[in-house]
Amino acid sequence: MNNSVILCQQADLIPNSGICVQVQGEQIALFYLPQENPQVYAIGNWDPIGKANVLSRGIVGDLNTRLVVASPLYKQHFDLVNGECLEDADFCVPIYAVAIVADQVLLTQ
Amino acid sequence: MINVVVIGNGMVGHHYVEQLAAAEVEAHITVIGGEPRPAYDRVHLSEFFSGRTAKDLALTTREHYAEIGVDAYFGDPVISIDRDEKKVRTESGREFTYEKLVLATGSYPFVPPVKGNDHKPCVVYRTIDDLGNIQAQAKEAKVGVVVGGGLLGLEAANAVQNLGLETHVVEFAPGLMGVQLDAGGSAMLRRKIEAIGVYVHTSKATEVIEESENGAGRLLMKFADGGSLPTDMIVFSAGIRPFDQLARDCGLKVGERGGIDIDYHCRTSDSDIFAIGECALFGGRIYGLVAPGYRMAEAAVSQLGDDPIAFHGADMSTKLKLLGVDVGSIGDAHGKAEGSVAYTFSDERIEVYKRLIVSADGKKLLGAVLVGDCSDYDTLLQYFLNDIDLPANPESLVLPYSVGEAPSLGAAALPASATICSCHNVSKGDIVASLDAGSCSLADVKSETKAASGCGGCAALLKSIVDHEMAARGLEVNTSICEHFAYTRQELFHLIKVGCIKSFDVLLEKHGSGRGCDICKPAAGSILASLWNDYVLKEKHVGLQDTNDTFLANMQKNGTYSVVPRIAGGEVTPDKLIVLGQVAKKYNLYTKITGGQRIDLFGARVQHLPAIWRELVDAGFETGHAYGKALRTVKSCVGSTWCRYGVQDSMAMAIYVENRYKGLRSPHKFKSAVSGCTRECAEAQSKDFGIIATENGWNLFVGGNGGMKPRHADLFATDLDDETLIKYIDRFLMFYVRTADRLQRTSVWMDNLEGGLDYLRAVVIEDSLGIARELEEQMNSIAGSYQCEWKTTIEDPERLKRFTEFVNTDAEDDHVVFVQERQQPRPATEDERLQLLAIEV
């Protein structure tokens, strides 16, 4: 984990909900799902349809077993694992590899 | 282009104009009305005294006629027709030529030729102007007499009673509503309306009306039998006479006892002149109901096109509520048909009377009379209109349930031609066609076909047809809220309540599957809040809330939030107003007055929300719940405190109501308003529940809506005292919270309730489900445990951690950029943002 960057403390995470961090000008939405494996998911905070930085403030859940967040603006769902928009395949958000190590949330690449 | 002149702008004349304007006929239409205003709803005239205004009753406007290219003239009656020149002339001397002329002159009230019938307090009941007269005469009156015990007479009696007068009905015949009811039904009706305080005098021939010299009342009515009755005013409503003078004068054929003779095509003896509605005589008969008049108008319009339809007479069956009493009459109510047999059921204890007239062989229904309970009317009418064979024991159709379940007439048994909604002439076939064309709910069918949107009497029948048709198509309506729960919101509500479930995790584990989603989570969150009224940002509820609920503010398009403090009833002190201004200025917020009489502050970044609210809470503001599925505002006028016309303190009531229901979580947002008089400045009739002051208390309206699908609220109860008003609202709201679907406003909810408004009245007013107390207690508990979510939030450092754009830096989202417009900030457009970036670089 040489290149990893500390994003925040594990205590900053909110169970079953999202928060946002900014790293080198990039906004990353972090979702903490304590009952899943892995427990933390990271996608870009930018909603490409609503055109605002809001995805960290959406409701998380699953649709057809895919973990998703619903945009708080127009309610499209984005896959937390691969970033795809379920309603419109033309849209995709970036995903990030993250992990919880020693009470810290790390960006691992 | 054919030149059509229509004389008369009553309901039927107006219907003709609408139909012709919509038809594929090139016509230039001129309308000439004798009354000073365009067509209005005469059927509901008596509601004028229970809160409706002339504007509410209007069916059209001058502007609307202008828009559809109709030339319209009002208050200038036609005085002559020149058939040779094909010209009509009005009182003021205007002349109009025609190619086709339509007489829709209607009727005038029959005033019995009694000596003294022209005294000033003697009025008639027919037009809006008459209502003005009645109101003026009633002002100084204590007692009012209606002459006429028929349908129109009892309508007038309703109006007189609504004006607060001691009400008498004087009828020449031995019974009330002799045309529609047999003697037994008539007697039961009398019993019922006497019970509500209306004095009934039958077999009374008035000989003379004298001015009272001394003693009680302004007038004295003397009867042929030697009796007399003192009164302050007299309303003549003893039937109608066709207004056929114009036709007589120009030599058209009229009936012996009046009425302009017409044929199947609604043509008079002059083939270029039509007559429709109550002025027309068809088959020796005047049709004094609006539905047959509409059918005549449609037939007359069709004569100008390629596909003429005929008028073959109309069924005069009718169902109505007179003075609060349900009355129904179908077909041969008097059993005049040879060999007919009758079944009669009468229960004086509950004051219900039902009579069936059946053909000699017992197979067909010929007629029926219903008083006190019209629940069987729809079914009976279908048997009658469609000539359906009766069951083996026809009496089972009207006997009370304890004797045996009445066989219900299945929707499948009805032919496609069966008329389901007679107000809007919707057949079963029309309903099926609407479903074929894509309607997929009761509400869709209603808005598509207009069925059940007139008197609403066919609502239950309509629902059974829609259900049956949808099932027949294999369209199982999937009412599951989402893929995680195979339940409706109402069912979830019960599960949570009965199981005392306090968190989403438990609910999901016990009754659901998967992890939940943005549909079921907020719905469950709302139900949990409705039932247990927990602080919505408790850790276990956090993940359930929409962003608006999470941050207790409304997200706008650029990801910033707007802030709306509660300003109950729109009343705000200058000091508080100043604080709003100062806060807006300090945090650079765009400021706008909302439609709900409050102030919306836009453009707050999430990290500024706590500081903004700290200042607002310190100044005495509370959250306005503009973000929640909850009570928004209770709009108000200043009421009797300031206004010359106000009759109650609407301001105090609005503030009380807003404070009582603030914070209540519900299936959707809901709004209210209180008006201090019938001028209705607070627009209460466009709200989920609206309150309008009367001289005697408050009228309650429910199910109104503005927005995309505007709907006028329905009058729910009248002249309530404060306590009863609040009790009814408690029950109404809690019943809605319990039973509505997710994101269903009260208007749609009500339209989807089987039995609609009447059912809701039964539940709320008569407590037909026996749950009124429980509903009230639940509301009391919620009102008692109210907390301002913002006050709780700013006092809790743990919660405040959430209010940040980034947890790892104090930087701000650089995509949120404002520019100035009209001295206020607004979000920059993408182009503006890029330009600003370029300048900075």
PDB file of N, CA and C in Angstrom, chain A residues 6-8 11-12 14-23 25 27 35-36 45-46 50-54 56-57 59-67 70 72-75 77, chain B residues 483-484 505 513-518 521-522 539 542-547 550-551 555-561 606 801-802 804-809 811-816 830:
ATOM      1  N   ILE A   6      -4.596   8.658   2.585  1.00  0.00           N
ATOM      2  CA  ILE A   6      -5.615   8.633   3.632  1.00  0.00           C
ATOM      3  C   ILE A   6      -6.745   9.577   3.242  1.00  0.00           C
ATOM      4  N   LEU A   7      -7.940   9.050   3.174  1.00  0.00           N
ATOM      5  CA  LEU A   7      -9.092   9.893   2.806  1.00  0.00           C
ATOM      6  C   LEU A   7      -9.747  10.507   4.032  1.00  0.00           C
ATOM      7  N   CYS A   8      -9.981   9.654   5.046  1.00  0.00           N
ATOM      8  CA  CYS A   8     -10.596  10.155   6.280  1.00  0.00           C
ATOM      9  C   CYS A   8     -10.501   9.064   7.332  1.00  0.00           C
ATOM     10  N   ALA A  11     -14.223   6.719  11.643  1.00  0.00           N
ATOM     11  CA  ALA A  11     -15.281   7.340  12.450  1.00  0.00           C
ATOM     12  C   ALA A  11     -16.050   8.417  11.699  1.00  0.00           C
ATOM     13  N   ASP A  12     -15.439   8.932  10.619  1.00  0.00           N
ATOM     14  CA  ASP A  12     -16.148   9.938   9.820  1.00  0.00           C
ATOM     15  C   ASP A  12     -17.271   9.320   8.989  1.00  0.00           C
ATOM     16  N   ILE A  14     -20.583   7.289   7.887  1.00  0.00           N
ATOM     17  CA  ILE A  14     -21.913   7.179   8.499  1.00  0.00           C
ATOM     18  C   ILE A  14     -22.544   5.880   8.003  1.00  0.00           C
ATOM     19  N   PRO A  15     -22.930   4.981   8.921  1.00  0.00           N
ATOM     20  CA  PRO A  15     -23.451   3.684   8.502  1.00  0.00           C
ATOM     21  C   PRO A  15     -24.662   3.835   7.576  1.00  0.00           C
ATOM     22  N   ASN A  16     -24.674   3.040   6.508  1.00  0.00           N
ATOM     23  CA  ASN A  16     -25.779   3.005   5.543  1.00  0.00           C
ATOM     24  C   ASN A  16     -26.073   4.351   4.895  1.00  0.00           C
ATOM     25  N   SER A  17     -25.010   5.163   4.787  1.00  0.00           N
ATOM     26  CA  SER A  17     -25.212   6.466   4.165  1.00  0.00           C
ATOM     27  C   SER A  17     -23.895   6.915   3.547  1.00  0.00           C
ATOM     28  N   GLY A  18     -23.855   8.135   3.033  1.00  0.00           N
ATOM     29  CA  GLY A  18     -22.663   8.586   2.331  1.00  0.00           C
ATOM     30  C   GLY A  18     -22.056   9.848   2.911  1.00  0.00           C
ATOM     31  N   ILE A  19     -20.758  10.047   2.659  1.00  0.00           N
ATOM     32  CA  ILE A  19     -20.089  11.314   2.963  1.00  0.00           C
ATOM     33  C   ILE A  19     -19.210  11.634   1.750  1.00  0.00           C
ATOM     34  N   CYS A  20     -18.524  12.792   1.783  1.00  0.00           N
ATOM     35  CA  CYS A  20     -17.699  13.154   0.634  1.00  0.00           C
ATOM     36  C   CYS A  20     -16.316  13.624   1.108  1.00  0.00           C
ATOM     37  N   VAL A  21     -15.301  13.265   0.329  1.00  0.00           N
ATOM     38  CA  VAL A  21     -13.963  13.809   0.575  1.00  0.00           C
ATOM     39  C   VAL A  21     -13.473  14.461  -0.710  1.00  0.00           C
ATOM     40  N   GLN A  22     -12.520  15.372  -0.594  1.00  0.00           N
ATOM     41  CA  GLN A  22     -11.920  15.979  -1.774  1.00  0.00           C
ATOM     42  C   GLN A  22     -10.415  15.719  -1.746  1.00  0.00           C
ATOM     43  N   VAL A  23      -9.937  15.132  -2.839  1.00  0.00           N
ATOM     44  CA  VAL A  23      -8.517  14.795  -2.921  1.00  0.00           C
ATOM     45  C   VAL A  23      -7.988  15.346  -4.241  1.00  0.00           C
ATOM     46  N   GLY A  25      -8.474  18.056  -5.745  1.00  0.00           N
ATOM     47  CA  GLY A  25      -9.519  18.644  -6.589  1.00  0.00           C
ATOM     48  C   GLY A  25     -10.602  17.674  -7.007  1.00  0.00           C
ATOM     49  N   GLN A  27     -13.676  15.108  -6.171  1.00  0.00           N
ATOM     50  CA  GLN A  27     -14.622  14.818  -5.093  1.00  0.00           C
ATOM     51  C   GLN A  27     -15.000  13.342  -5.134  1.00  0.00           C
ATOM     52  N   GLN A  35     -22.829  -4.024   6.832  1.00  0.00           N
ATOM     53  CA  GLN A  35     -23.198  -5.435   6.701  1.00  0.00           C
ATOM     54  C   GLN A  35     -22.694  -6.065   5.398  1.00  0.00           C
ATOM     55  N   GLU A  36     -22.021  -5.275   4.544  1.00  0.00           N
ATOM     56  CA  GLU A  36     -21.569  -5.831   3.264  1.00  0.00           C
ATOM     57  C   GLU A  36     -20.074  -6.179   3.359  1.00  0.00           C
ATOM     58  N   ASN A  45     -18.328  11.991  -6.890  1.00  0.00           N
ATOM     59  CA  ASN A  45     -19.463  12.704  -6.282  1.00  0.00           C
ATOM     60  C   ASN A  45     -20.298  13.438  -7.327  1.00  0.00           C
ATOM     61  N   TRP A  46     -19.742  13.578  -8.522  1.00  0.00           N
ATOM     62  CA  TRP A  46     -20.400  14.355  -9.593  1.00  0.00           C
ATOM     63  C   TRP A  46     -21.533  13.542 -10.210  1.00  0.00           C
ATOM     64  N   GLY A  50     -27.654  15.166 -13.295  1.00  0.00           N
ATOM     65  CA  GLY A  50     -28.101  16.368 -12.582  1.00  0.00           C
ATOM     66  C   GLY A  50     -27.094  17.507 -12.656  1.00  0.00           C
ATOM     67  N   LYS A  51     -25.854  17.178 -13.025  1.00  0.00           N
ATOM     68  CA  LYS A  51     -24.776  18.150 -13.170  1.00  0.00           C
ATOM     69  C   LYS A  51     -24.533  18.955 -11.896  1.00  0.00           C
ATOM     70  N   ALA A  52     -24.285  18.227 -10.813  1.00  0.00           N
ATOM     71  CA  ALA A  52     -23.910  18.861  -9.550  1.00  0.00           C
ATOM     72  C   ALA A  52     -23.208  17.812  -8.704  1.00  0.00           C
ATOM     73  N   ASN A  53     -22.446  18.256  -7.725  1.00  0.00           N
ATOM     74  CA  ASN A  53     -21.716  17.335  -6.849  1.00  0.00           C
ATOM     75  C   ASN A  53     -22.600  16.898  -5.693  1.00  0.00           C
ATOM     76  N   VAL A  54     -23.369  15.836  -5.900  1.00  0.00           N
ATOM     77  CA  VAL A  54     -24.386  15.495  -4.909  1.00  0.00           C
ATOM     78  C   VAL A  54     -24.508  13.998  -4.597  1.00  0.00           C
ATOM     79  N   SER A  56     -22.951  11.789  -3.005  1.00  0.00           N
ATOM     80  CA  SER A  56     -22.711  11.329  -1.632  1.00  0.00           C
ATOM     81  C   SER A  56     -23.944  11.547  -0.761  1.00  0.00           C
ATOM     82  N   ARG A  57     -24.880  12.357  -1.227  1.00  0.00           N
ATOM     83  CA  ARG A  57     -26.047  12.671  -0.406  1.00  0.00           C
ATOM     84  C   ARG A  57     -27.288  11.889  -0.840  1.00  0.00           C
ATOM     85  N   ILE A  59     -29.599   8.179  -1.359  1.00  0.00           N
ATOM     86  CA  ILE A  59     -29.969   7.031  -0.522  1.00  0.00           C
ATOM     87  C   ILE A  59     -29.358   5.773  -1.135  1.00  0.00           C
ATOM     88  N   VAL A  60     -28.732   4.925  -0.299  1.00  0.00           N
ATOM     89  CA  VAL A  60     -28.141   3.696  -0.812  1.00  0.00           C
ATOM     90  C   VAL A  60     -29.094   2.520  -0.601  1.00  0.00           C
ATOM     91  N   GLY A  61     -28.916   1.501  -1.427  1.00  0.00           N
ATOM     92  CA  GLY A  61     -29.761   0.323  -1.322  1.00  0.00           C
ATOM     93  C   GLY A  61     -29.351  -0.675  -2.379  1.00  0.00           C
ATOM     94  N   ASP A  62     -30.249  -1.600  -2.703  1.00  0.00           N
ATOM     95  CA  ASP A  62     -29.915  -2.505  -3.799  1.00  0.00           C
ATOM     96  C   ASP A  62     -31.095  -2.643  -4.750  1.00  0.00           C
ATOM     97  N   LEU A  63     -30.789  -2.825  -6.020  1.00  0.00           N
ATOM     98  CA  LEU A  63     -31.796  -3.097  -7.033  1.00  0.00           C
ATOM     99  C   LEU A  63     -31.326  -4.335  -7.778  1.00  0.00           C
ATOM    100  N   ASN A  64     -32.160  -5.378  -7.780  1.00  0.00           N
ATOM    101  CA  ASN A  64     -31.745  -6.628  -8.419  1.00  0.00           C
ATOM    102  C   ASN A  64     -30.374  -7.089  -7.935  1.00  0.00           C
ATOM    103  N   THR A  65     -30.176  -6.989  -6.652  1.00  0.00           N
ATOM    104  CA  THR A  65     -28.934  -7.379  -5.961  1.00  0.00           C
ATOM    105  C   THR A  65     -27.731  -6.481  -6.277  1.00  0.00           C
ATOM    106  N   ARG A  66     -27.888  -5.478  -7.116  1.00  0.00           N
ATOM    107  CA  ARG A  66     -26.754  -4.559  -7.331  1.00  0.00           C
ATOM    108  C   ARG A  66     -26.811  -3.448  -6.284  1.00  0.00           C
ATOM    109  N   LEU A  67     -25.680  -3.184  -5.641  1.00  0.00           N
ATOM    110  CA  LEU A  67     -25.634  -2.080  -4.675  1.00  0.00           C
ATOM    111  C   LEU A  67     -25.662  -0.766  -5.443  1.00  0.00           C
ATOM    112  N   ALA A  70     -29.011   6.319  -5.141  1.00  0.00           N
ATOM    113  CA  ALA A  70     -29.951   7.074  -5.978  1.00  0.00           C
ATOM    114  C   ALA A  70     -29.588   8.542  -5.924  1.00  0.00           C
ATOM    115  N   PRO A  72     -29.868  12.288  -5.497  1.00  0.00           N
ATOM    116  CA  PRO A  72     -30.911  13.065  -4.815  1.00  0.00           C
ATOM    117  C   PRO A  72     -31.575  14.075  -5.740  1.00  0.00           C
ATOM    118  N   LEU A  73     -30.996  14.306  -6.927  1.00  0.00           N
ATOM    119  CA  LEU A  73     -31.611  15.294  -7.823  1.00  0.00           C
ATOM    120  C   LEU A  73     -32.712  14.669  -8.666  1.00  0.00           C
ATOM    121  N   TYR A  74     -32.347  13.719  -9.543  1.00  0.00           N
ATOM    122  CA  TYR A  74     -33.368  13.158 -10.436  1.00  0.00           C
ATOM    123  C   TYR A  74     -33.564  11.660 -10.248  1.00  0.00           C
ATOM    124  N   LYS A  75     -32.981  11.104  -9.181  1.00  0.00           N
ATOM    125  CA  LYS A  75     -33.268   9.740  -8.727  1.00  0.00           C
ATOM    126  C   LYS A  75     -32.737   8.602  -9.611  1.00  0.00           C
ATOM    127  N   HIS A  77     -30.166   5.695 -10.590  1.00  0.00           N
ATOM    128  CA  HIS A  77     -29.364   4.865  -9.702  1.00  0.00           C
ATOM    129  C   HIS A  77     -27.985   4.611 -10.317  1.00  0.00           C
TER     130      HIS A  77
ATOM    131  N   GLU B 483     -39.278  -3.647  -4.938  1.00  0.00           N
ATOM    132  CA  GLU B 483     -38.882  -5.055  -4.979  1.00  0.00           C
ATOM    133  C   GLU B 483     -38.542  -5.621  -3.607  1.00  0.00           C
ATOM    134  N   HIS B 484     -38.393  -4.771  -2.612  1.00  0.00           N
ATOM    135  CA  HIS B 484     -37.990  -5.268  -1.302  1.00  0.00           C
ATOM    136  C   HIS B 484     -39.146  -5.638  -0.387  1.00  0.00           C
ATOM    137  N   ASP B 505     -34.354  -1.733   9.840  1.00  0.00           N
ATOM    138  CA  ASP B 505     -33.661  -3.031   9.803  1.00  0.00           C
ATOM    139  C   ASP B 505     -34.581  -4.155  10.249  1.00  0.00           C
ATOM    140  N   SER B 513     -37.024  -8.170   1.884  1.00  0.00           N
ATOM    141  CA  SER B 513     -35.857  -8.889   1.401  1.00  0.00           C
ATOM    142  C   SER B 513     -34.878  -7.883   0.836  1.00  0.00           C
ATOM    143  N   GLY B 514     -33.610  -8.277   0.651  1.00  0.00           N
ATOM    144  CA  GLY B 514     -32.610  -7.381   0.100  1.00  0.00           C
ATOM    145  C   GLY B 514     -32.232  -6.302   1.099  1.00  0.00           C
ATOM    146  N   ARG B 515     -31.818  -5.152   0.581  1.00  0.00           N
ATOM    147  CA  ARG B 515     -31.270  -4.115   1.450  1.00  0.00           C
ATOM    148  C   ARG B 515     -32.118  -2.847   1.497  1.00  0.00           C
ATOM    149  N   GLY B 516     -33.185  -2.833   0.718  1.00  0.00           N
ATOM    150  CA  GLY B 516     -33.982  -1.610   0.675  1.00  0.00           C
ATOM    151  C   GLY B 516     -33.522  -0.694  -0.434  1.00  0.00           C
ATOM    152  N   CYS B 517     -34.250   0.380  -0.670  1.00  0.00           N
ATOM    153  CA  CYS B 517     -33.886   1.302  -1.754  1.00  0.00           C
ATOM    154  C   CYS B 517     -34.469   2.685  -1.472  1.00  0.00           C
ATOM    155  N   ASP B 518     -34.308   3.569  -2.441  1.00  0.00           N
ATOM    156  CA  ASP B 518     -34.760   4.938  -2.247  1.00  0.00           C
ATOM    157  C   ASP B 518     -36.277   5.069  -2.318  1.00  0.00           C
ATOM    158  N   LYS B 521     -37.228   2.947   1.670  1.00  0.00           N
ATOM    159  CA  LYS B 521     -36.605   3.526   2.865  1.00  0.00           C
ATOM    160  C   LYS B 521     -37.297   4.812   3.323  1.00  0.00           C
ATOM    161  N   PRO B 522     -37.469   5.812   2.420  1.00  0.00           N
ATOM    162  CA  PRO B 522     -38.160   7.016   2.906  1.00  0.00           C
ATOM    163  C   PRO B 522     -39.604   6.725   3.306  1.00  0.00           C
ATOM    164  N   GLU B 539     -29.660   7.969  14.633  1.00  0.00           N
ATOM    165  CA  GLU B 539     -28.730   7.225  13.794  1.00  0.00           C
ATOM    166  C   GLU B 539     -29.422   6.141  12.966  1.00  0.00           C
ATOM    167  N   VAL B 542     -31.152   7.635   9.899  1.00  0.00           N
ATOM    168  CA  VAL B 542     -30.429   8.539   9.002  1.00  0.00           C
ATOM    169  C   VAL B 542     -30.437   8.057   7.549  1.00  0.00           C
ATOM    170  N   GLY B 543     -30.099   6.776   7.379  1.00  0.00           N
ATOM    171  CA  GLY B 543     -29.979   6.269   6.017  1.00  0.00           C
ATOM    172  C   GLY B 543     -31.297   6.160   5.275  1.00  0.00           C
ATOM    173  N   LEU B 544     -32.409   6.395   5.987  1.00  0.00           N
ATOM    174  CA  LEU B 544     -33.718   6.254   5.347  1.00  0.00           C
ATOM    175  C   LEU B 544     -34.177   7.521   4.677  1.00  0.00           C
ATOM    176  N   GLN B 545     -33.548   8.624   5.032  1.00  0.00           N
ATOM    177  CA  GLN B 545     -34.120   9.908   4.625  1.00  0.00           C
ATOM    178  C   GLN B 545     -33.581  10.384   3.282  1.00  0.00           C
ATOM    179  N   ASP B 546     -34.474  10.998   2.530  1.00  0.00           N
ATOM    180  CA  ASP B 546     -34.047  11.735   1.352  1.00  0.00           C
ATOM    181  C   ASP B 546     -33.119  12.849   1.806  1.00  0.00           C
ATOM    182  N   THR B 547     -32.315  13.333   0.886  1.00  0.00           N
ATOM    183  CA  THR B 547     -31.354  14.365   1.275  1.00  0.00           C
ATOM    184  C   THR B 547     -32.046  15.545   1.918  1.00  0.00           C
ATOM    185  N   THR B 550     -32.526  14.649   5.387  1.00  0.00           N
ATOM    186  CA  THR B 550     -31.251  14.506   6.082  1.00  0.00           C
ATOM    187  C   THR B 550     -30.710  15.864   6.504  1.00  0.00           C
ATOM    188  N   PHE B 551     -30.784  16.826   5.588  1.00  0.00           N
ATOM    189  CA  PHE B 551     -30.213  18.135   5.881  1.00  0.00           C
ATOM    190  C   PHE B 551     -31.273  19.156   6.262  1.00  0.00           C
ATOM    191  N   MET B 555     -32.942  20.586  -1.376  1.00  0.00           N
ATOM    192  CA  MET B 555     -31.839  20.645  -2.343  1.00  0.00           C
ATOM    193  C   MET B 555     -32.300  21.314  -3.640  1.00  0.00           C
ATOM    194  N   GLN B 556     -31.505  22.238  -4.138  1.00  0.00           N
ATOM    195  CA  GLN B 556     -31.791  22.891  -5.414  1.00  0.00           C
ATOM    196  C   GLN B 556     -30.865  22.324  -6.494  1.00  0.00           C
ATOM    197  N   LYS B 557     -31.024  22.806  -7.730  1.00  0.00           N
ATOM    198  CA  LYS B 557     -30.381  22.136  -8.854  1.00  0.00           C
ATOM    199  C   LYS B 557     -28.857  22.102  -8.777  1.00  0.00           C
ATOM    200  N   ASN B 558     -28.224  23.049  -8.088  1.00  0.00           N
ATOM    201  CA  ASN B 558     -26.762  23.052  -8.045  1.00  0.00           C
ATOM    202  C   ASN B 558     -26.218  22.389  -6.783  1.00  0.00           C
ATOM    203  N   GLY B 559     -27.099  21.707  -6.026  1.00  0.00           N
ATOM    204  CA  GLY B 559     -26.623  21.003  -4.844  1.00  0.00           C
ATOM    205  C   GLY B 559     -26.638  21.845  -3.576  1.00  0.00           C
ATOM    206  N   THR B 560     -26.968  23.140  -3.700  1.00  0.00           N
ATOM    207  CA  THR B 560     -27.145  23.943  -2.487  1.00  0.00           C
ATOM    208  C   THR B 560     -28.585  23.753  -1.999  1.00  0.00           C
ATOM    209  N   TYR B 561     -28.873  24.381  -0.853  1.00  0.00           N
ATOM    210  CA  TYR B 561     -30.176  24.145  -0.228  1.00  0.00           C
ATOM    211  C   TYR B 561     -30.943  25.440  -0.045  1.00  0.00           C
ATOM    212  N   VAL B 606     -24.295  23.421   2.360  1.00  0.00           N
ATOM    213  CA  VAL B 606     -24.676  22.521   3.451  1.00  0.00           C
ATOM    214  C   VAL B 606     -23.952  22.873   4.749  1.00  0.00           C
ATOM    215  N   LYS B 801     -21.871  17.151  12.664  1.00  0.00           N
ATOM    216  CA  LYS B 801     -20.741  16.663  11.864  1.00  0.00           C
ATOM    217  C   LYS B 801     -21.146  16.392  10.425  1.00  0.00           C
ATOM    218  N   ARG B 802     -22.398  16.022  10.272  1.00  0.00           N
ATOM    219  CA  ARG B 802     -22.918  15.669   8.965  1.00  0.00           C
ATOM    220  C   ARG B 802     -22.943  16.869   8.006  1.00  0.00           C
ATOM    221  N   THR B 804     -21.365  19.046   6.319  1.00  0.00           N
ATOM    222  CA  THR B 804     -20.106  19.491   5.743  1.00  0.00           C
ATOM    223  C   THR B 804     -20.042  18.992   4.316  1.00  0.00           C
ATOM    224  N   GLU B 805     -19.398  19.759   3.451  1.00  0.00           N
ATOM    225  CA  GLU B 805     -19.272  19.290   2.073  1.00  0.00           C
ATOM    226  C   GLU B 805     -18.227  18.181   2.001  1.00  0.00           C
ATOM    227  N   PHE B 806     -17.080  18.381   2.686  1.00  0.00           N
ATOM    228  CA  PHE B 806     -16.018  17.367   2.669  1.00  0.00           C
ATOM    229  C   PHE B 806     -15.585  17.084   4.099  1.00  0.00           C
ATOM    230  N   VAL B 807     -15.444  15.792   4.434  1.00  0.00           N
ATOM    231  CA  VAL B 807     -15.029  15.498   5.811  1.00  0.00           C
ATOM    232  C   VAL B 807     -13.532  15.710   5.998  1.00  0.00           C
ATOM    233  N   ASN B 808     -12.764  15.799   4.904  1.00  0.00           N
ATOM    234  CA  ASN B 808     -11.310  15.875   5.074  1.00  0.00           C
ATOM    235  C   ASN B 808     -10.736  17.258   4.829  1.00  0.00           C
ATOM    236  N   THR B 809     -11.565  18.232   4.525  1.00  0.00           N
ATOM    237  CA  THR B 809     -11.033  19.566   4.251  1.00  0.00           C
ATOM    238  C   THR B 809     -12.147  20.609   4.407  1.00  0.00           C
ATOM    239  N   ALA B 811     -12.368  23.053   2.399  1.00  0.00           N
ATOM    240  CA  ALA B 811     -12.574  23.630   1.065  1.00  0.00           C
ATOM    241  C   ALA B 811     -14.055  23.609   0.706  1.00  0.00           C
ATOM    242  N   GLU B 812     -14.451  24.475  -0.235  1.00  0.00           N
ATOM    243  CA  GLU B 812     -15.850  24.492  -0.669  1.00  0.00           C
ATOM    244  C   GLU B 812     -15.954  23.923  -2.066  1.00  0.00           C
ATOM    245  N   ASP B 813     -17.115  23.357  -2.360  1.00  0.00           N
ATOM    246  CA  ASP B 813     -17.374  22.808  -3.695  1.00  0.00           C
ATOM    247  C   ASP B 813     -17.223  23.929  -4.724  1.00  0.00           C
ATOM    248  N   ASP B 814     -16.162  23.841  -5.568  1.00  0.00           N
ATOM    249  CA  ASP B 814     -15.903  24.970  -6.481  1.00  0.00           C
ATOM    250  C   ASP B 814     -16.830  24.964  -7.695  1.00  0.00           C
ATOM    251  N   HIS B 815     -17.682  23.981  -7.761  1.00  0.00           N
ATOM    252  CA  HIS B 815     -18.638  23.993  -8.867  1.00  0.00           C
ATOM    253  C   HIS B 815     -19.846  24.867  -8.548  1.00  0.00           C
ATOM    254  N   VAL B 816     -20.001  25.175  -7.251  1.00  0.00           N
ATOM    255  CA  VAL B 816     -21.122  26.038  -6.866  1.00  0.00           C
ATOM    256  C   VAL B 816     -20.684  27.488  -7.023  1.00  0.00           C
ATOM    257  N   GLU B 830     -23.673  27.143 -16.947  1.00  0.00           N
ATOM    258  CA  GLU B 830     -22.394  26.493 -17.226  1.00  0.00           C
ATOM    259  C   GLU B 830     -21.467  27.456 -17.987  1.00  0.00           C
TER     260      GLU B 830
END
